[in-house]
Coordinates of C-alpha atoms in Angstrom, one line a residue:
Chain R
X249 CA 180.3 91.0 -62.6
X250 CA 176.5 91.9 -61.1
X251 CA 176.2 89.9 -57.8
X252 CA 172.3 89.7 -58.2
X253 CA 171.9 88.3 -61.7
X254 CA 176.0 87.1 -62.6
X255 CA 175.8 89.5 -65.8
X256 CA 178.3 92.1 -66.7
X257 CA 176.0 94.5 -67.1
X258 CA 176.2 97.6 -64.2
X259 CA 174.6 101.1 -63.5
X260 CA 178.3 102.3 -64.5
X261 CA 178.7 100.7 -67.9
X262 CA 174.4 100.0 -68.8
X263 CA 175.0 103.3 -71.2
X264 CA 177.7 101.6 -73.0
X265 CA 176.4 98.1 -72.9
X266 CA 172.9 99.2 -74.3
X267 CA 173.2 100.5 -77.6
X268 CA 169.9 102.3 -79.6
X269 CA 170.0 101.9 -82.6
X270 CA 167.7 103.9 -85.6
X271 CA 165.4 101.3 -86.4
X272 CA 164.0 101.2 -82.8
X273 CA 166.3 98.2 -81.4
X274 CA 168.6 98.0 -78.7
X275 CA 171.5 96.4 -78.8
X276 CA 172.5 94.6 -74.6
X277 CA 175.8 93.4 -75.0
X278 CA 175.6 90.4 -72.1
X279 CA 178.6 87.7 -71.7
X280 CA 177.2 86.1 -69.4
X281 CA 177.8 82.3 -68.8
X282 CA 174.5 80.6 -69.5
X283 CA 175.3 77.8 -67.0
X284 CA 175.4 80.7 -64.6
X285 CA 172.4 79.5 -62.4
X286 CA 173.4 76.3 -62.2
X287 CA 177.3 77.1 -61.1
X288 CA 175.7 79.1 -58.5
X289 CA 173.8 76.5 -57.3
X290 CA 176.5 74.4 -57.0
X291 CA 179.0 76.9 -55.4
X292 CA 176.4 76.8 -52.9
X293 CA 176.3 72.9 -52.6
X294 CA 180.2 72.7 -52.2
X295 CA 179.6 75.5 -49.3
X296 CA 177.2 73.5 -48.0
X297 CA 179.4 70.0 -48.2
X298 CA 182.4 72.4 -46.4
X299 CA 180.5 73.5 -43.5
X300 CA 179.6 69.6 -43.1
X301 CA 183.2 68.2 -43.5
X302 CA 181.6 66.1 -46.3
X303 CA 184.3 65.3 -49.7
X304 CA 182.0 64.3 -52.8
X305 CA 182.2 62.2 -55.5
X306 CA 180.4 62.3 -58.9
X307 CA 180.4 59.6 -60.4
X308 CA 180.1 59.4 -64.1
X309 CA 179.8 56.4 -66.6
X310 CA 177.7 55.2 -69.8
X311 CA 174.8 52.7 -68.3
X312 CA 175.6 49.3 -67.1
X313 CA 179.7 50.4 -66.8
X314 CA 179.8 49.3 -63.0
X315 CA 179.3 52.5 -61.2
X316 CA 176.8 50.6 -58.0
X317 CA 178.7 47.9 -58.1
X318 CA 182.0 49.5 -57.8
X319 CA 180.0 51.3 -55.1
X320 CA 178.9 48.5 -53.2
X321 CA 182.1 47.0 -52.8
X322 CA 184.1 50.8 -51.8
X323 CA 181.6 50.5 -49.3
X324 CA 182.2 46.5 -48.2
X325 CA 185.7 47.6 -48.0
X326 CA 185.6 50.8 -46.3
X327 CA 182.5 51.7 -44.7
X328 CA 183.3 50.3 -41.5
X329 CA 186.4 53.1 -41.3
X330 CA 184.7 56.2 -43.5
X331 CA 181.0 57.3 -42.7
X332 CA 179.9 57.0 -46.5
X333 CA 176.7 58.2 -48.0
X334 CA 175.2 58.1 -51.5
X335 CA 173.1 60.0 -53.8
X336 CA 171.7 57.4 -56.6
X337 CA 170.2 59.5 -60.2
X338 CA 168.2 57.4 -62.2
X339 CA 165.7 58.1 -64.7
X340 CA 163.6 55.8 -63.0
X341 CA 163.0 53.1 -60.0
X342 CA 164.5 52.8 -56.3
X343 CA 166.5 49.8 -57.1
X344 CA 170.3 51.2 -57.1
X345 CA 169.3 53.1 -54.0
X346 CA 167.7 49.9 -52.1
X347 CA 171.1 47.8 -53.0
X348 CA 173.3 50.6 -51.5
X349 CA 170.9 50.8 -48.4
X350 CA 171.0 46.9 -47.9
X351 CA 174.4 47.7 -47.0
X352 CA 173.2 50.0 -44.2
X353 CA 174.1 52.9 -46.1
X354 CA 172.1 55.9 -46.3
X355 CA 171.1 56.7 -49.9
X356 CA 168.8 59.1 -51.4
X357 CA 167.6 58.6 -54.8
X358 CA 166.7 60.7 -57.3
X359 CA 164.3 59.8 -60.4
X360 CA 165.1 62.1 -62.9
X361 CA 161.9 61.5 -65.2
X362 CA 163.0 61.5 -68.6
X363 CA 165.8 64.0 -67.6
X364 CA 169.5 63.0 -68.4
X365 CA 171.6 64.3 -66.6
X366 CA 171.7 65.7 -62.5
X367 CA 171.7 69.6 -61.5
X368 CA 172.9 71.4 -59.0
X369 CA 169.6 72.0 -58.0
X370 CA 168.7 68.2 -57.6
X371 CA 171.5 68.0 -55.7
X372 CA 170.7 70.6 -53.2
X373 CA 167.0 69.0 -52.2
X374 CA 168.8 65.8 -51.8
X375 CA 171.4 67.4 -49.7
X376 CA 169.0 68.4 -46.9
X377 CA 167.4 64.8 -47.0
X378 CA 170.5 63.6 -46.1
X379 CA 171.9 63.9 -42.5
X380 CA 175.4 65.5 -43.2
X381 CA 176.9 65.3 -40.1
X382 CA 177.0 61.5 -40.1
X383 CA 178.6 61.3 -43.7
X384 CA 182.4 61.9 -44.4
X385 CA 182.5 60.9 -47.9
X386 CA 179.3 61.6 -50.1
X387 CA 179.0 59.1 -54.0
X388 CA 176.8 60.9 -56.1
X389 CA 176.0 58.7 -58.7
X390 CA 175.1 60.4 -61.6
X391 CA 172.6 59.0 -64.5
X392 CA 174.3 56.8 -66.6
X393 CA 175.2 58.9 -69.6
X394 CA 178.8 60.3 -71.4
X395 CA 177.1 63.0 -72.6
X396 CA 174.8 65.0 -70.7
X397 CA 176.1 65.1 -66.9
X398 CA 179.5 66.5 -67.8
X399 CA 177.7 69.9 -68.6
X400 CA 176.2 70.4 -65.0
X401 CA 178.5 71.5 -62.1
X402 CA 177.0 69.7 -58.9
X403 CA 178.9 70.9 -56.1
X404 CA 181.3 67.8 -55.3
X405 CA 184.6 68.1 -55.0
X406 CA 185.9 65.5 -57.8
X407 CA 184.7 63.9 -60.9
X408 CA 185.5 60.3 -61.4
X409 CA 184.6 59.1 -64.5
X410 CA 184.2 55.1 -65.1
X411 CA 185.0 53.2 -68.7
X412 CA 184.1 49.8 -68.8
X413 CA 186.4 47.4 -70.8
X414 CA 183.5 45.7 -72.4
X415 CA 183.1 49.1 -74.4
X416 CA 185.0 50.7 -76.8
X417 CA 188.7 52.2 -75.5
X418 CA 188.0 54.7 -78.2
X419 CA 185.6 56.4 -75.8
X420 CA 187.6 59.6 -74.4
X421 CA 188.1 60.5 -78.2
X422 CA 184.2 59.9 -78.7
X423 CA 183.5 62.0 -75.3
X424 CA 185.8 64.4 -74.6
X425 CA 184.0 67.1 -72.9
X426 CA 183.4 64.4 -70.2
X427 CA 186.8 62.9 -70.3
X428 CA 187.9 65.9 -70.0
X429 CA 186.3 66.8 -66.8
X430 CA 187.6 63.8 -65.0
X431 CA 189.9 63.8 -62.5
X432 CA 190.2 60.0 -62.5
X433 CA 189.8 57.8 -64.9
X434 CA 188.7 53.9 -64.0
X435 CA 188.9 51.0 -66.2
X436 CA 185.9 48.9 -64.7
X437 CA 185.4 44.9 -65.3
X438 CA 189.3 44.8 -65.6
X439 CA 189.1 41.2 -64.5
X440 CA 187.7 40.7 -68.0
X441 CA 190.4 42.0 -69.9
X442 CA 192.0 38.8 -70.3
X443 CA 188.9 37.4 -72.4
X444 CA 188.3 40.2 -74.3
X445 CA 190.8 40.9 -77.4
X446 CA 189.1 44.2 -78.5
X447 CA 189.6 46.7 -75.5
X448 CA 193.4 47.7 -75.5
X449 CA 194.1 50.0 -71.9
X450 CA 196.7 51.1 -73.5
X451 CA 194.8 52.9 -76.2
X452 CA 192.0 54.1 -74.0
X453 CA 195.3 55.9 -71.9
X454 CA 196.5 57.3 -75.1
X455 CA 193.0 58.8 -76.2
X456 CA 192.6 60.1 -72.9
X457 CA 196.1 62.0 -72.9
X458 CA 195.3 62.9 -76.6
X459 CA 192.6 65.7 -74.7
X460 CA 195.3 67.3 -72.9
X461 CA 194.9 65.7 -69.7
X462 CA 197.5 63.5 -67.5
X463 CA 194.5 62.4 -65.5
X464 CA 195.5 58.9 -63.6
X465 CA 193.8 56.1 -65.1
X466 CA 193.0 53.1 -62.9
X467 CA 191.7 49.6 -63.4
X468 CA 189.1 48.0 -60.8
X469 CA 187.0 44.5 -61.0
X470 CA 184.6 45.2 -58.6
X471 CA 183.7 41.7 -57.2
X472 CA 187.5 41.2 -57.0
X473 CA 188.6 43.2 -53.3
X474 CA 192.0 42.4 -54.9
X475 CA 191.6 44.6 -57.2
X476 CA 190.4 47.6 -55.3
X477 CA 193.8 48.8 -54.1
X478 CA 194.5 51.6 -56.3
X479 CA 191.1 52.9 -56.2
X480 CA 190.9 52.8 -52.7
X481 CA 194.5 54.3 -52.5
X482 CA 193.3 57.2 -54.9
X483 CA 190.3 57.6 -52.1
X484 CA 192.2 57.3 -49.0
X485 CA 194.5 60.2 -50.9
X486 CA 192.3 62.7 -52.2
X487 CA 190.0 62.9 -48.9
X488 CA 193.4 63.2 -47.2
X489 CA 194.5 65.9 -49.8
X490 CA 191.1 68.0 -49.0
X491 CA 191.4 67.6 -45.4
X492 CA 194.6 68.8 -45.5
X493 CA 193.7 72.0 -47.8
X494 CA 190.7 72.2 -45.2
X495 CA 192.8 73.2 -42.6
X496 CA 195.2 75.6 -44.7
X497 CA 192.0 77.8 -45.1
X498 CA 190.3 77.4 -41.9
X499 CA 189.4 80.5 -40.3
X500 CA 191.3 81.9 -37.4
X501 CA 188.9 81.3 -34.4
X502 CA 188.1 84.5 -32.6
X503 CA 190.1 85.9 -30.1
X504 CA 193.3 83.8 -30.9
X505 CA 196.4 85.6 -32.5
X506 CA 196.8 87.9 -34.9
X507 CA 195.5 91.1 -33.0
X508 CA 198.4 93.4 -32.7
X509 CA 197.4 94.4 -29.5
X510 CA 197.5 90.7 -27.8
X511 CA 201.4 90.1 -29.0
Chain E
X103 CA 169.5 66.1 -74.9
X104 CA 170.3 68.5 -72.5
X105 CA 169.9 71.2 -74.6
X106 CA 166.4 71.8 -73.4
X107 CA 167.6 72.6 -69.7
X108 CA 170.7 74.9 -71.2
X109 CA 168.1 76.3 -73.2
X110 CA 165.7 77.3 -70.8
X111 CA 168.5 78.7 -68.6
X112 CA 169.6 80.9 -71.6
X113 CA 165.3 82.4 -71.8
X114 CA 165.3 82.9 -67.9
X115 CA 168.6 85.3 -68.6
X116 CA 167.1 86.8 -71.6
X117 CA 163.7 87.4 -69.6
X118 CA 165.3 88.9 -67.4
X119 CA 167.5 91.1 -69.5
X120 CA 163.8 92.5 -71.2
X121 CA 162.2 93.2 -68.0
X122 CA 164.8 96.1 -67.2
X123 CA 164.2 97.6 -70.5
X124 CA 160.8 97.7 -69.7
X125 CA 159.3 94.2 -71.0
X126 CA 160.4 95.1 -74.8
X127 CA 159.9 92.2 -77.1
X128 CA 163.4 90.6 -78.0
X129 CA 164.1 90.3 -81.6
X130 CA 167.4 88.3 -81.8
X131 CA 169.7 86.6 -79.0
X132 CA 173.5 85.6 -80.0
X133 CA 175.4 82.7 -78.1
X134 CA 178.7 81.7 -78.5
X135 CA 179.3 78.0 -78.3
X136 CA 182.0 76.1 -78.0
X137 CA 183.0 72.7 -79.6
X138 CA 183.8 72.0 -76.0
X139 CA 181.3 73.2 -74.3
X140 CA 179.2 69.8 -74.5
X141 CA 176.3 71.7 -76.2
X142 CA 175.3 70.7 -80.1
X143 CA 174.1 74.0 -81.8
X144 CA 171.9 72.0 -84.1
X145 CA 169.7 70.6 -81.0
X146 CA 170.1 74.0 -78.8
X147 CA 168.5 75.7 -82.1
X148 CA 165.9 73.2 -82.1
X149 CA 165.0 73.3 -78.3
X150 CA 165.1 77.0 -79.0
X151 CA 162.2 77.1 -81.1
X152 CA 160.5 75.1 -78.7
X153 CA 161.0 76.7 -75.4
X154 CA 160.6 80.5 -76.2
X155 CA 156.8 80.1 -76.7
X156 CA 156.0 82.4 -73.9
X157 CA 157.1 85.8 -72.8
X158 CA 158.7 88.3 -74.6
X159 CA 161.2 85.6 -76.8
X160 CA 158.3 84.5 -78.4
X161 CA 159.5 85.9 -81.8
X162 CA 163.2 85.7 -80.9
X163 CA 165.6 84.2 -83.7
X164 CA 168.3 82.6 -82.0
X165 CA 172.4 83.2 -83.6
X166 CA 175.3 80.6 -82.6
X167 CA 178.5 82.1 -82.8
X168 CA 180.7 79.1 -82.8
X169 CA 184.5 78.8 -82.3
X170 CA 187.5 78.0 -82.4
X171 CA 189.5 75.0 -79.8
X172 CA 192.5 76.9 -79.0
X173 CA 195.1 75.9 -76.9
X174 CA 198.4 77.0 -75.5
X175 CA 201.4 74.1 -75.2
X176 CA 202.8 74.1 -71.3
X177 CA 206.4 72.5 -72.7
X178 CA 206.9 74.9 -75.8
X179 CA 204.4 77.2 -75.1
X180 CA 203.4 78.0 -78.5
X181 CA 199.7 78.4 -79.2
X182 CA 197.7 76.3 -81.9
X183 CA 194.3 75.6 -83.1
X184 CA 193.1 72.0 -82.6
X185 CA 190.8 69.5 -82.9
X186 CA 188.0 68.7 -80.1
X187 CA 189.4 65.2 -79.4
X188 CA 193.4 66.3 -80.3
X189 CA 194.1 68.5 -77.8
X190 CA 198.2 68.3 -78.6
X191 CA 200.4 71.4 -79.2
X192 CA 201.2 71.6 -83.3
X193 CA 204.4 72.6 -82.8
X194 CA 206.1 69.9 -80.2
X195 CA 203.8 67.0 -80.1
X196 CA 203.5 67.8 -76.4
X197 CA 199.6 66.4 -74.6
X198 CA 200.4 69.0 -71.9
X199 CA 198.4 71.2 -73.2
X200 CA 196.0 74.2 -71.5
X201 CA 192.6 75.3 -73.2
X202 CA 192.6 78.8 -74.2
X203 CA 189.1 78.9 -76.0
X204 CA 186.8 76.5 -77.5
X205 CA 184.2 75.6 -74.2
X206 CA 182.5 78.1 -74.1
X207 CA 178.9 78.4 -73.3
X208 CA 178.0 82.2 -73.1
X209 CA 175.2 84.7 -73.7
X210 CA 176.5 87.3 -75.9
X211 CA 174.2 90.1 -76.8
X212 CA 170.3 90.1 -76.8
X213 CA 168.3 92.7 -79.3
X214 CA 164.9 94.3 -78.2
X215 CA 162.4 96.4 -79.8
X216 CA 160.5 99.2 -78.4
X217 CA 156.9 99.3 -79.1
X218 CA 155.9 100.1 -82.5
X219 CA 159.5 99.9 -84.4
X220 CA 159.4 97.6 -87.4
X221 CA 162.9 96.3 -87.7
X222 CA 164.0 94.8 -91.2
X223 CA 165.6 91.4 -89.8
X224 CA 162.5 90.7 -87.6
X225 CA 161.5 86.8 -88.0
X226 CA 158.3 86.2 -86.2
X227 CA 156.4 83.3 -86.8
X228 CA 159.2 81.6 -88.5
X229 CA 160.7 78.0 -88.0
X230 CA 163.9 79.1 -89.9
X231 CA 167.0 76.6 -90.1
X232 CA 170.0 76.7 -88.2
X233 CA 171.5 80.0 -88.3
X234 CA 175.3 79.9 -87.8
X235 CA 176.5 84.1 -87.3
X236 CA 179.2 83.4 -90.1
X237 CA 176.6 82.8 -92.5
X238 CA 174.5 86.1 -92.6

């Protein structure tokens, strides 16, 4: 593939690739990803993330499922042990930003405009408003939206993807490019589940497998710390996975090993 | 509706493309799309005709190959067609399933005109209705 442009299209093969035809047309034959520019973007955010030591989160949910509240209280229950920062999309206002900061948390928001989703380019100015070096784990919270957002590669490192029990536990068969893309799946409100005779986990667990995923599935109440366990676990065991895949790829420093000549 | 933003990344690629032919006016672009891919033809047909105003798309008539979800059973490992929200292998039952195609979201081929041709299928100044390749 061309490094400049991501197109398949090279001096070697443009002959082939560009056909003439009699009536005056030519004919490119392309295949080329049309979310390249974005992917590169974020291929260049995760980079960026690496070189910091920062492990990101996007968060995704429908509006209103929990996702600043669930926030609030990972960060009442961890931030005095992880260095956490947060990236707030919104169409509009400073308001989800200002209640994470209140909790003398760096946020950066983002106010989309009428956009409806985030982009790896969003991302990337935020990125350099944030200071990375004092940030271990990095929320991005995405605009609330089951649509949209699951098209657009950010950079992070894992999607986690939040269905509120006060919706519909059909959702994963209703959204299942975005339930697809999770690699966690939590069941927000939980504490409510015992008023509520419509949401069945069960069923929400089933649609989800029914996409071909055995993504783990979690329930949290957020203004229970009770119930935070096994999202916290999931937390403490993903940052611990990276870290440890971190250091299976580090680089040799110079001057150390390897060199034939220094055995 | 994100189709907009996929859209205009799909014109920046196809501007592109025209400028090393020389800045020939493009006459038709073919996508394939996915049922996975999180992109509704419909609406990326619609943002089409919106966003190629300028430049040398102008008169571009956009065709969406669609496709096929395919996937390929990890248990049994026989491969099946399936639904966008049933992603289970035909044969065993089995969830553990892999995509093989069906997500898609990929600039095929893009058609350009020298200076002066007067191609047949040429569609300028048209608001034509969803074009899916299978029917022409």
């Amino acid at each position: 593939m061309c490094e400049t442009c991501g197109c398949n299209l090279t001096a070697g093969n443009l002959h082939i690739a560009s056909k003439p035809r009699d009536d005056g047309t030519t004919v490119v034959e392309v295949l080329k990803d049309l979310m390249w520019d974005n992917n590169q973007q974020a291929a260049h955010n995760r980079g960026h993330l690496n070189s910091h030591k920062v492990f990101a989160i996007n968060l995704m949910s429908s509006p209103g499922a929990g996702k600043t509240a669930l926030l609030e209280a990972t960060i009442e229950a961890l931030g005095k042990d992880i260095r956490i920062g947060v990236i707030e999309g919104d169409l509009e206002t400073e308001n989800d930003a200002a209640r994470i900061r209140s909790h003398g948390i760096p946020a950066v928001q983002i106010t989309t405009g009428s956009a409806c989703h985030l982009d790896a380019h969003l991302i990337h100015q935020a990125l350099h408003a944030l200071d990375l070096d004092s940030i271990d784990l990095l929320f991005i919270e995405n605009v609330g939206n089951l649509v949209c957002p699951a098209s657009f590669d950010l950079g992070q490192h894992r999607n986690v993807v939040l269905l509120s029990v006060t919706e519909g536990d059909d959702k994963p068969a209703k959204y299942p490019v975005m339930f697809r893309a999770a690699d966690l799946v939590v069941l927000s409100k939980a504490d409510l589940l015992s008023v509520l005779d419509d949401f069945d986990a069960a069923a929400a667990e089933s649609a989800l497998r029914a996409l071909g995923r055995d993504t783990p599935v979690i329930q949290t109440a957020a203004r229970r710390q009770s119930s935070l366990d096994s999202w916290l676990n999931w937390l403490r065991d993903a940052l611990a996975a990276e870290y440890r895949e971190r250091r299976r790829f580090r680089p040799v420093p110079r001057g150390i090993g390897l060199s034939p000549l220094r055995l | 509706m994100h189709e907009l933003a996929v859209c205009q990344a799909l014109l920046d690629q196809v501007q592109a493309i025209s400028a090393e032919h020389g800045d020939t006016a493009v006459t038709r672009i073919t996508v394939s799309i996915g049922p996975l891919s999180g992109v509704v033809p419909e609406l990326l047909q619609r943002a089409f005709y919106l966003a190629r105003a300028r430049g040398s798309a102008a008169n571009a008539e956009l065709l969406i190959e669609g496709a096929a979800v395919r996937i390929r059973c990890r248990s049994c490992g026989a491969e099946s067609e399936a639904a966008p929200a049933r992603l289970i292998c035909a044969h065993c039952g089995d969830f553990h399933t892999d995509l093989l195609d069906g997500d898609q979201l990929v600039l095929m081929r893009v058609e350009l005109i020298q200076a002066g041709a007067n191609p047949a299928n040429d569609s300028a100044g048209e608001w034509p209705c969803v074009k899916h390749a299978d029917a022409i």
